[in-house]
Short mmCIF file of C-alpha atoms and ligand atoms in Angstrom, two decimals:
data_model
loop_
_atom_site.label_atom_id
_atom_site.label_comp_id
_atom_site.label_asym_id
_atom_site.label_seq_id
_atom_site.Cartn_x
_atom_site.Cartn_y
_atom_site.Cartn_z
CA MET A 1105 -0.34 0.14 0.10
CA LYS A 1106 0.90 4.05 -0.78
CA TYR A 1107 1.26 6.38 2.41
CA GLU A 1108 -0.45 8.27 2.15
CA LYS A 1109 -0.15 12.08 4.03
CA PRO A 1110 -2.67 12.50 6.87
CA THR A 1111 -4.65 16.33 6.89
CA ILE A 1112 -5.66 17.58 9.55
CA ASN A 1113 -9.33 18.88 8.61
CA ARG A 1114 -10.40 22.35 10.71
CA ILE A 1115 -13.64 22.27 12.82
CA ASP A 1116 -15.67 25.44 13.21
CA PHE A 1117 -17.92 25.83 16.19
CA GLN A 1118 -21.80 25.89 14.97
CA MET A 1119 -21.51 29.98 17.09
CA SER A 1120 -24.54 32.49 15.30
CA SER A 1121 -23.30 35.12 13.03
CA LYS A 1122 -25.65 38.49 13.61
CA TYR A 1123 -28.06 37.36 10.65
CA GLY A 1124 -28.90 33.96 12.44
CA SER A 1125 -27.66 31.63 10.44
CA PRO A 1126 -25.16 28.87 12.27
CA LEU A 1127 -21.75 29.56 10.31
CA LYS A 1128 -20.89 25.95 8.85
CA THR A 1129 -17.64 24.48 8.71
CA GLN A 1130 -16.49 24.95 4.94
CA LYS A 1131 -16.53 21.99 2.60
CA ILE A 1132 -12.66 22.16 1.63
CA ARG A 1133 -10.79 19.34 -0.95
CA THR A 1134 -7.13 20.28 -1.87
CA ASN A 1135 -6.31 17.34 -4.23
CA ILE A 1136 -7.72 14.03 -5.20
CA ASP A 1137 -5.51 11.16 -4.18
CA GLY A 1138 -2.39 13.83 -4.24
CA VAL A 1139 -3.35 15.91 -6.79
CA LYS A 1140 -4.08 19.01 -6.14
CA VAL A 1141 -7.48 20.35 -8.06
CA ASN A 1142 -5.88 23.41 -8.54
CA GLU A 1143 -2.83 22.32 -11.02
CA LEU A 1144 -5.18 19.44 -12.54
CA VAL A 1145 -7.82 22.67 -13.91
CA LYS A 1146 -3.95 24.46 -14.86
CA GLU A 1147 -2.93 21.54 -16.64
CA PHE A 1148 -5.70 19.85 -18.62
CA GLY A 1149 -8.81 23.12 -17.95
CA SER A 1150 -12.09 23.46 -16.79
CA PRO A 1151 -14.63 21.45 -15.93
CA LEU A 1152 -12.64 18.66 -15.97
CA PHE A 1153 -13.76 14.65 -14.86
CA VAL A 1154 -10.98 13.00 -12.77
CA PHE A 1155 -11.42 9.65 -11.72
CA SER A 1156 -9.81 7.46 -9.23
CA GLN A 1157 -8.08 4.40 -9.52
CA ARG A 1158 -7.05 3.73 -6.35
CA THR A 1159 -10.90 4.39 -5.64
CA MET A 1160 -12.04 2.28 -7.51
CA GLU A 1161 -9.58 -0.27 -7.23
CA GLU A 1162 -11.09 -0.41 -3.35
CA LYS A 1163 -14.58 -1.25 -4.38
CA TYR A 1164 -14.30 -3.76 -6.52
CA ASN A 1165 -12.40 -5.84 -3.76
CA LYS A 1166 -14.87 -5.20 -1.43
CA LEU A 1167 -17.53 -5.70 -2.92
CA HIS A 1168 -15.49 -8.82 -4.74
CA ASN A 1169 -14.25 -10.10 -1.46
CA ALA A 1170 -17.21 -10.01 -0.31
CA PHE A 1171 -18.82 -12.19 -2.58
CA SER A 1172 -15.88 -14.53 -2.87
CA SER A 1173 -15.40 -15.27 0.68
CA ARG A 1174 -18.92 -16.28 0.67
CA TYR A 1175 -19.28 -18.28 -2.01
CA PRO A 1176 -17.20 -20.69 -5.06
CA ASN A 1177 -18.52 -18.96 -8.78
CA ILE A 1178 -18.91 -15.55 -8.41
CA LYS A 1179 -18.59 -14.10 -11.97
CA PHE A 1180 -18.28 -9.55 -12.00
CA GLY A 1181 -19.34 -7.69 -15.30
CA TRP A 1182 -18.52 -4.26 -16.35
CA SER A 1183 -21.90 -2.88 -17.18
CA TYR A 1184 -20.40 -0.77 -19.38
CA LYS A 1185 -23.98 1.66 -20.18
CA THR A 1186 -22.93 2.74 -16.11
CA ASN A 1187 -18.97 4.48 -17.58
CA TYR A 1188 -17.33 2.56 -20.97
CA LEU A 1189 -14.56 5.11 -20.97
CA ASN A 1190 -12.18 3.05 -22.57
CA GLU A 1191 -9.14 3.31 -20.15
CA ILE A 1192 -11.84 2.38 -16.46
CA CYS A 1193 -13.60 -0.22 -18.60
CA ASN A 1194 -9.96 -2.00 -19.15
CA ILE A 1195 -9.20 -1.31 -15.77
CA PHE A 1196 -12.24 -3.61 -15.31
CA HIS A 1197 -10.98 -6.06 -17.46
CA ARG A 1198 -7.85 -6.32 -15.56
CA MET A 1199 -9.21 -6.56 -12.44
CA GLY A 1200 -11.36 -9.66 -13.09
CA SER A 1201 -14.64 -8.43 -15.29
CA CYS A 1202 -15.90 -9.63 -18.12
CA ALA A 1203 -18.43 -6.66 -19.74
CA GLU A 1204 -22.35 -6.75 -20.12
CA VAL A 1205 -23.46 -4.90 -23.07
CA VAL A 1206 -27.23 -4.24 -23.80
CA SER A 1207 -26.13 -2.36 -27.19
CA GLU A 1208 -24.72 -3.30 -30.37
CA PHE A 1209 -22.63 -0.47 -30.09
CA GLU A 1210 -21.15 -1.64 -26.52
CA TYR A 1211 -20.65 -4.13 -27.74
CA GLU A 1212 -18.62 -3.61 -30.49
CA LYS A 1213 -16.79 -1.18 -27.34
CA ALA A 1214 -15.66 -4.42 -25.65
CA ARG A 1215 -14.92 -6.14 -29.02
CA ALA A 1216 -12.84 -2.93 -29.50
CA LEU A 1217 -11.52 -3.49 -26.62
CA GLY A 1218 -10.28 -7.09 -26.77
CA VAL A 1219 -12.93 -8.45 -24.76
CA GLU A 1220 -13.68 -11.85 -26.35
CA GLY A 1221 -17.42 -13.15 -26.88
CA LYS A 1222 -17.48 -15.36 -24.25
CA ASP A 1223 -16.75 -12.84 -22.46
CA ILE A 1224 -19.14 -10.55 -23.22
CA ILE A 1225 -23.55 -10.93 -21.29
CA TYR A 1226 -25.83 -9.21 -23.59
CA ASN A 1227 -28.79 -7.69 -22.21
CA GLY A 1228 -30.89 -5.02 -23.44
CA PRO A 1229 -34.28 -4.71 -25.33
CA TYR A 1230 -33.13 -3.44 -28.66
CA LYS A 1231 -30.43 -6.15 -30.44
CA SER A 1232 -30.69 -5.83 -34.35
CA LYS A 1233 -30.37 -9.53 -35.56
CA GLU A 1234 -27.27 -8.38 -37.67
CA SER A 1235 -25.84 -8.06 -33.62
CA LEU A 1236 -26.92 -11.28 -32.18
CA ARG A 1237 -25.58 -13.31 -35.43
CA ILE A 1238 -22.40 -11.83 -34.30
CA ALA A 1239 -23.18 -12.32 -30.47
CA VAL A 1240 -23.97 -15.95 -31.36
CA LYS A 1241 -20.63 -17.36 -33.66
CA GLU A 1242 -18.44 -15.08 -30.75
CA GLY A 1243 -20.25 -17.10 -28.04
CA ALA A 1244 -21.55 -14.46 -25.88
CA LYS A 1245 -23.82 -14.54 -23.68
CA ILE A 1246 -27.48 -14.46 -24.76
CA HIS A 1247 -30.16 -12.42 -22.59
CA ILE A 1248 -33.35 -12.69 -24.64
CA ASP A 1249 -35.65 -9.76 -23.60
CA HIS A 1250 -38.61 -10.98 -25.73
CA LEU A 1251 -40.66 -12.95 -27.64
CA PHE A 1252 -38.92 -11.92 -31.03
CA GLU A 1253 -35.61 -12.35 -29.78
CA ILE A 1254 -36.87 -15.99 -29.96
CA ASN A 1255 -37.90 -16.07 -32.95
CA ASP A 1256 -34.88 -14.00 -34.12
CA LEU A 1257 -32.33 -17.01 -32.11
CA GLU A 1258 -34.10 -19.36 -33.96
CA ASP A 1259 -34.14 -18.27 -37.21
CA ILE A 1260 -30.04 -17.32 -36.73
CA ALA A 1261 -29.45 -20.63 -35.19
CA ASP A 1262 -30.63 -22.67 -38.99
CA GLU A 1263 -29.29 -20.36 -41.26
CA LEU A 1264 -25.95 -21.18 -38.32
CA GLY A 1265 -26.83 -24.79 -38.34
CA VAL A 1266 -26.11 -24.85 -34.23
CA LYS A 1267 -28.12 -25.10 -31.66
CA ILE A 1268 -27.42 -22.12 -28.71
CA PRO A 1269 -27.31 -21.93 -25.59
CA VAL A 1270 -29.12 -18.87 -24.32
CA ALA A 1271 -30.45 -16.77 -20.71
CA ILE A 1272 -33.67 -15.28 -20.04
CA ARG A 1273 -34.18 -12.13 -18.09
CA VAL A 1274 -37.19 -12.16 -15.62
CA ASN A 1275 -39.10 -9.79 -13.77
CA MET A 1276 -40.93 -10.08 -10.82
CA ASP A 1277 -41.92 -8.25 -7.63
CA THR A 1278 -39.38 -7.92 -5.17
CA GLY A 1279 -41.43 -5.28 -2.88
CA ILE A 1280 -39.27 -2.60 -4.91
CA TYR A 1281 -41.58 -0.22 -6.83
CA PRO A 1282 -42.73 1.19 -9.29
CA GLN A 1283 -41.70 -2.60 -10.32
CA TRP A 1284 -39.41 -2.58 -13.56
CA SER A 1285 -41.51 -4.36 -15.81
CA ARG A 1286 -41.32 -3.28 -18.53
CA PHE A 1287 -38.01 -5.43 -19.46
CA GLY A 1288 -37.95 -9.31 -19.69
CA PHE A 1289 -40.46 -11.93 -18.69
CA ASN A 1290 -43.10 -11.64 -15.99
CA TYR A 1291 -42.47 -14.32 -12.99
CA GLU A 1292 -45.43 -14.58 -11.12
CA SER A 1293 -47.33 -14.43 -14.32
CA GLN A 1294 -45.37 -17.89 -15.36
CA GLU A 1295 -45.16 -16.31 -18.01
CA ALA A 1296 -40.92 -16.78 -17.54
CA TYR A 1297 -41.72 -20.44 -16.91
CA GLU A 1298 -44.00 -19.74 -20.47
CA ALA A 1299 -40.65 -18.61 -22.33
CA ALA A 1300 -38.73 -21.23 -20.94
CA LYS A 1301 -41.11 -23.76 -22.31
CA ARG A 1302 -41.41 -22.41 -25.52
CA ILE A 1303 -37.32 -22.47 -25.91
CA LYS A 1304 -37.81 -25.54 -25.17
CA ASP A 1305 -40.65 -26.03 -27.65
CA GLY A 1306 -38.72 -24.50 -30.65
CA GLY A 1307 -35.83 -27.27 -30.13
CA LYS A 1308 -33.03 -24.96 -31.59
CA LEU A 1309 -31.94 -22.99 -28.55
CA TYR A 1310 -31.09 -24.21 -24.88
CA MET A 1311 -31.39 -22.28 -22.20
CA THR A 1312 -28.59 -22.30 -19.44
CA GLY A 1313 -28.88 -19.30 -17.62
CA LEU A 1314 -31.32 -16.79 -15.99
CA HIS A 1315 -31.51 -13.76 -15.26
CA SER A 1316 -32.37 -10.39 -13.54
CA HIS A 1317 -31.71 -7.39 -12.70
CA ILE A 1318 -35.11 -5.42 -10.29
CA GLY A 1319 -33.99 -1.81 -10.87
CA THR A 1320 -30.72 0.75 -9.52
CA PHE A 1321 -29.25 2.52 -6.00
CA MET A 1322 -31.32 -0.33 -4.29
CA LEU A 1323 -31.36 0.55 -0.75
CA ASP A 1324 -32.93 -2.21 0.54
CA ALA A 1325 -30.64 -5.36 0.85
CA ASN A 1326 -33.97 -8.07 1.14
CA ALA A 1327 -35.43 -6.84 -2.85
CA TYR A 1328 -32.05 -9.15 -3.62
CA ARG A 1329 -32.86 -11.85 -1.50
CA LEU A 1330 -35.82 -12.37 -2.95
CA GLU A 1331 -34.79 -11.58 -6.50
CA THR A 1332 -32.43 -15.01 -6.56
CA ILE A 1333 -34.89 -16.66 -4.03
CA LYS A 1334 -37.26 -16.74 -7.30
CA LEU A 1335 -34.54 -16.83 -9.97
CA MET A 1336 -33.72 -20.17 -8.49
CA GLN A 1337 -37.40 -21.65 -7.60
CA LEU A 1338 -37.71 -21.07 -11.40
CA LYS A 1339 -34.03 -22.25 -12.05
CA ASN A 1340 -35.05 -26.03 -9.92
CA LYS A 1341 -38.44 -25.72 -11.67
CA ILE A 1342 -37.12 -25.33 -15.95
CA GLU A 1343 -34.02 -27.85 -14.94
CA GLN A 1344 -36.80 -30.44 -13.86
CA GLU A 1345 -40.01 -30.54 -16.09
CA LEU A 1346 -38.11 -28.63 -19.38
CA GLY A 1347 -33.68 -30.70 -18.62
CA PHE A 1348 -31.82 -28.02 -19.07
CA ASP A 1349 -29.10 -27.13 -17.40
CA ILE A 1350 -28.98 -23.80 -15.76
CA GLU A 1351 -25.20 -22.87 -15.22
CA TYR A 1352 -26.21 -19.72 -14.07
CA ILE A 1353 -27.50 -17.21 -12.61
CA ASP A 1354 -27.87 -13.26 -12.78
CA ILE A 1355 -28.91 -10.99 -10.61
CA GLY A 1356 -28.18 -7.32 -12.18
CA GLY A 1357 -26.44 -4.65 -10.94
CA GLY A 1358 -28.17 -1.93 -8.91
CA PHE A 1359 -25.95 -1.36 -5.29
CA ALA A 1360 -26.38 1.79 -4.48
CA SER A 1361 -23.36 4.06 -3.96
CA LYS A 1362 -22.91 6.78 -1.37
CA ASN A 1363 -24.66 9.44 -2.73
CA ARG A 1364 -27.06 11.67 -1.14
CA LEU A 1365 -30.98 10.88 -3.25
CA LYS A 1366 -33.24 14.13 -2.53
CA GLY A 1367 -35.74 13.30 -0.89
CA ILE A 1368 -34.04 10.71 1.53
CA TYR A 1369 -32.91 13.03 4.73
CA GLN A 1370 -30.62 10.31 6.32
CA SER A 1371 -26.77 9.82 5.53
CA PRO A 1372 -26.14 7.87 3.17
CA GLU A 1373 -23.74 5.82 5.66
CA VAL A 1374 -27.11 5.16 7.71
CA VAL A 1375 -28.87 4.50 4.46
CA VAL A 1376 -27.07 2.47 2.15
CA PRO A 1377 -26.84 -1.25 2.94
CA THR A 1378 -23.04 -2.11 2.96
CA VAL A 1379 -21.74 -5.36 0.22
CA ASP A 1380 -22.12 -7.51 3.46
CA ASP A 1381 -25.42 -7.15 2.65
CA TYR A 1382 -26.08 -7.57 -0.40
CA ALA A 1383 -23.85 -10.61 -0.69
CA GLU A 1384 -25.31 -12.36 2.44
CA ALA A 1385 -29.39 -11.52 0.82
CA ILE A 1386 -27.89 -13.46 -1.86
CA THR A 1387 -26.28 -15.93 -1.33
CA GLY A 1388 -27.99 -17.19 1.60
CA ALA A 1389 -30.39 -17.64 -0.56
CA ILE A 1390 -28.40 -19.44 -3.15
CA TYR A 1391 -27.65 -21.96 -0.23
CA GLU A 1392 -31.02 -21.69 0.53
CA MET A 1393 -33.08 -22.74 -2.13
CA GLN A 1394 -30.06 -25.36 -4.24
CA GLN A 1395 -30.99 -28.95 -4.62
CA ASN A 1396 -28.62 -30.58 -5.60
CA LYS A 1397 -24.38 -30.15 -4.91
CA LYS A 1398 -23.58 -27.88 -7.90
CA LEU A 1399 -23.83 -24.43 -7.58
CA PRO A 1400 -24.62 -22.02 -10.28
CA THR A 1401 -21.53 -19.19 -11.71
CA LEU A 1402 -23.22 -16.49 -9.80
CA TYR A 1403 -23.26 -13.35 -11.95
CA LEU A 1404 -23.14 -9.78 -11.30
CA GLU A 1405 -23.06 -6.25 -13.16
CA THR A 1406 -22.67 -4.11 -11.12
CA GLY A 1407 -21.43 0.27 -12.29
CA ARG A 1408 -22.53 2.13 -9.42
CA HIS A 1409 -21.25 1.34 -7.15
CA LEU A 1410 -18.27 0.76 -8.36
CA ILE A 1411 -17.63 3.78 -10.10
CA ASP A 1412 -19.42 6.82 -8.69
CA GLU A 1413 -17.33 7.39 -5.46
CA ALA A 1414 -14.55 6.72 -7.96
CA GLY A 1415 -15.83 10.28 -10.18
CA PHE A 1416 -15.06 14.27 -9.44
CA LEU A 1417 -16.58 17.04 -11.39
CA LEU A 1418 -13.62 19.87 -11.07
CA THR A 1419 -15.78 23.13 -12.50
CA SER A 1420 -14.73 27.15 -11.77
CA VAL A 1421 -16.71 29.91 -10.19
CA TRP A 1422 -16.86 32.49 -13.54
CA GLY A 1423 -18.97 34.76 -11.79
CA TYR A 1424 -21.78 35.61 -9.44
CA LYS A 1425 -25.48 37.64 -9.15
CA ARG A 1426 -27.21 38.31 -6.49
CA PHE A 1427 -31.35 37.46 -7.97
CA PRO A 1428 -33.71 39.32 -6.41
CA ASP A 1429 -34.62 37.48 -3.95
CA GLY A 1430 -31.35 38.34 -2.07
CA LYS A 1431 -30.39 34.78 -2.75
CA LYS A 1432 -26.35 34.71 -4.84
CA GLY A 1433 -26.37 33.13 -7.78
CA TYR A 1434 -22.78 31.34 -8.68
CA ILE A 1435 -22.40 30.47 -12.22
CA LEU A 1436 -20.00 27.49 -13.22
CA ASP A 1437 -18.94 26.18 -16.27
CA ALA A 1438 -20.31 23.32 -15.96
CA GLY A 1439 -23.99 22.05 -15.99
CA VAL A 1440 -26.71 19.71 -16.32
CA ASN A 1441 -24.74 18.31 -19.43
CA LEU A 1442 -22.41 16.88 -17.60
CA LEU A 1443 -24.50 16.05 -14.23
CA TYR A 1444 -27.30 14.41 -16.18
CA THR A 1445 -27.64 13.06 -12.39
CA ALA A 1446 -28.34 16.18 -10.39
CA ALA A 1447 -31.16 15.97 -10.79
CA TRP A 1448 -31.62 13.17 -7.94
CA TYR A 1449 -29.08 13.24 -5.96
CA ASN A 1450 -27.52 15.99 -3.47
CA PHE A 1451 -24.28 15.89 -4.40
CA ASN A 1452 -21.69 16.47 -2.35
CA ILE A 1453 -19.98 19.67 -3.00
CA GLU A 1454 -16.57 20.98 -1.79
CA LEU A 1455 -14.16 24.25 -1.64
CA ASP A 1456 -10.76 24.06 -2.98
CA SER A 1457 -9.23 26.09 -0.49
CA ARG A 1458 -9.94 27.70 3.14
CA TYR A 1459 -12.57 31.26 2.06
CA ASP A 1460 -13.00 34.38 4.68
CA GLY A 1461 -16.63 35.50 5.59
CA ILE A 1462 -20.10 34.11 6.62
CA ASN A 1463 -21.51 31.11 4.63
CA GLU A 1464 -25.60 32.24 3.03
CA PRO A 1465 -27.34 30.78 0.96
CA SER A 1466 -27.01 30.83 -2.34
CA THR A 1467 -27.80 28.80 -5.42
CA LEU A 1468 -25.01 27.78 -8.16
CA ASN A 1469 -25.99 27.71 -12.32
CA GLY A 1470 -24.48 25.98 -14.86
CA PRO A 1471 -23.72 27.60 -17.84
CA LEU A 1472 -25.75 27.38 -19.89
CA CYS A 1473 -29.19 29.49 -21.45
CA MET A 1474 -31.79 26.90 -20.34
CA ASN A 1475 -33.39 27.81 -16.97
CA ILE A 1476 -33.15 24.33 -16.04
CA ASP A 1477 -28.94 24.32 -15.94
CA VAL A 1478 -29.21 23.81 -11.83
CA ILE A 1479 -26.79 22.16 -10.10
CA GLU A 1480 -27.86 22.93 -6.34
CA GLU A 1481 -30.75 25.77 -5.57
CA ASN A 1482 -29.41 25.91 -1.59
CA ILE A 1483 -26.42 26.07 -0.57
CA MET A 1484 -24.81 27.64 2.11
CA LEU A 1485 -21.37 29.66 0.25
CA PRO A 1486 -18.68 31.94 1.99
CA ALA A 1487 -18.13 34.00 -0.93
CA LEU A 1488 -16.10 32.66 -2.99
CA ASN A 1489 -13.98 34.57 -6.55
CA ARG A 1490 -13.43 34.48 -10.11
CA GLY A 1491 -12.12 31.16 -11.19
CA SER A 1492 -12.36 29.28 -7.07
CA VAL A 1493 -12.84 25.69 -8.00
CA LEU A 1494 -15.26 23.60 -6.30
CA THR A 1495 -14.68 19.57 -6.51
CA ILE A 1496 -17.94 17.92 -7.09
CA SER A 1497 -18.71 14.07 -6.38
CA PRO A 1498 -19.97 10.88 -6.51
CA VAL A 1499 -20.79 11.32 -9.69
CA GLY A 1500 -18.67 8.17 -11.40
CA ALA A 1501 -22.37 6.93 -13.18
CA TYR A 1502 -23.95 8.00 -15.87
CA ASN A 1503 -22.82 11.06 -16.03
CA TYR A 1504 -19.53 11.21 -18.29
CA THR A 1505 -22.08 8.67 -20.43
CA GLN A 1506 -25.21 10.94 -20.18
CA SER A 1507 -22.68 14.50 -20.84
CA MET A 1508 -24.44 16.10 -23.95
CA GLN A 1509 -22.85 17.86 -26.23
CA PHE A 1510 -25.94 21.52 -26.05
CA ILE A 1511 -24.25 24.64 -26.23
CA ARG A 1512 -20.88 23.78 -25.13
CA TYR A 1513 -17.85 21.50 -25.39
CA ARG A 1514 -18.06 18.34 -23.94
CA PRO A 1515 -14.96 18.68 -21.15
CA ALA A 1516 -11.41 16.27 -21.14
CA VAL A 1517 -11.44 13.58 -18.56
CA VAL A 1518 -8.48 12.49 -16.25
CA LEU A 1519 -6.57 9.77 -14.70
CA ILE A 1520 -4.93 8.95 -11.73
CA ASP A 1521 -2.78 6.12 -10.96
CA ASN A 1522 -2.33 4.37 -7.57
CA ASN A 1523 0.64 5.88 -7.82
CA SER A 1524 -0.96 9.22 -8.22
CA ASN A 1525 -0.07 10.59 -11.98
CA ALA A 1526 -3.02 11.95 -13.82
CA HIS A 1527 -3.09 10.66 -16.79
CA LEU A 1528 -5.51 12.85 -19.61
CA ILE A 1529 -7.52 9.99 -20.29
CA ARG A 1530 -10.10 11.40 -23.43
CA GLU A 1531 -9.45 14.96 -24.95
CA GLY A 1532 -12.57 17.74 -24.61
CA ASP A 1533 -14.77 17.87 -27.67
CA ASP A 1534 -13.74 20.61 -30.30
CA LEU A 1535 -15.73 21.50 -32.67
CA SER A 1536 -14.48 18.29 -35.04
CA ALA A 1537 -16.15 16.36 -32.86
CA VAL A 1538 -18.91 18.02 -33.19
CA ASN A 1539 -19.31 18.57 -36.78
CA TYR A 1540 -17.98 14.43 -37.44
CA LYS A 1541 -20.39 13.41 -39.78
CA GLU A 1542 -22.44 16.27 -40.53
CA LYS A 1543 -22.20 16.37 -44.00
CA LYS A 1544 -23.18 19.93 -46.48
CA ILE A 1545 -25.50 20.43 -49.42
CA LYS A 1546 -24.17 19.53 -52.76
CA SER A 1547 -26.07 22.24 -55.05
C1 PLP B 2901 -27.58 -0.01 -16.01
C2 PLP B 2901 -27.85 -2.45 -16.02
C3 PLP B 2901 -26.83 -2.36 -15.00
C4 PLP B 2901 -25.58 -1.25 -14.16
O1 PLP B 2901 -27.11 -1.03 -13.08
P1 PLP B 2901 -26.21 -0.52 -11.77
O2 PLP B 2901 -27.76 0.19 -11.05
O3 PLP B 2901 -25.60 0.74 -12.53
O4 PLP B 2901 -25.41 -1.75 -10.95
C5 PLP B 2901 -27.11 -4.13 -14.87
N1 PLP B 2901 -27.06 -5.30 -14.92
C6 PLP B 2901 -28.16 -3.95 -16.65
C7 PLP B 2901 -28.67 -4.98 -17.24
C8 PLP B 2901 -28.88 -3.27 -16.87
O5 PLP B 2901 -29.60 -1.91 -17.16
#
């Protein structure tokens, strides 16, 4: 392990000022893994996405240990859509994750990164026939979403003269509402079992797996226990009645990160289950339901939990104004174009140094000429200057992949490795990136 310098944080007493509001402790972050945020902005520009390899590896090892210490056959599939920057995927692949993709584009991305077909889980409601043909030839794990896909795969089986191994996606009631019932076949209505029967009757495909993904940011470990019990029940029934050998169950993703969901007032430390809670719920249910000696391989498609806390967005103050209601409004160089998830989460917002003066209620707005461009509606901040750098976290999950080239260019991305070296892993866009593929009308 690398030596880390200890840091001393000043703790302010909660005294009332003459305006009555308490002097809240300023949250300060001068560096990420030992690299100064001000230096990062100077070198790579602002705004800037920054990822910590150290945090990614810590999260991965902790989650992997929680499962592998309880269960012998564990496999992680990195959820591409959560963050498919190449170097992010590469780190998880090097640590042993296969790839979990939900589109033809993500499938191609995994292959381009050198992931073999057999190490790709192909999910999603829209899989073109051509991409299914390739996935079959390359031996990918195909998780069927609906009946049309069964037909498509049967056509491909005829065409190629092979019998194709498949899994089906199952949706179910796990006590989480609204229920995600759009994807796959329903458990309670027997639709999932009927789909398995349909596959058996067709005689061209055979089942090797069962998959479910019950939602994202799941704060209830017991939902996974219910999910696993239902998948195992279905597995036992399919094996007994249809004679398929279900080699694996895939319980999907959805483990929460230490982010603060709007509307949940307790801190993430209180409400987010531990990895041991999740692991105990899932593996305990498999042991309980397993009927023969051969334990299925357990796949996890964890995205958010592994990457969210490893991601930071550095943004600089461009100016401020006083709104008619007296509130201070800061204009930042990053907005909802880069923080799609700002609608759901109250992020940590940290200052690059200590600022003098009392905190006052402030709004953080982005640079877009759009009324909705609000990062934080009400935050107590001291008087910041033009150029003050704020670190927004955790933003590693979904924000980069959902970021938009809307009004402004998308920014650069930096990865800080385990030796505290900062690497540019994606350049910011420029006009050529935006105009790429546009066509001129010939007159
Ligand atoms: C999005 C998704 C995941 C990852 O979900 P997280 O909440 O990021 O862990 C896993 N599996 C499937 C099928 C998905 O669509």
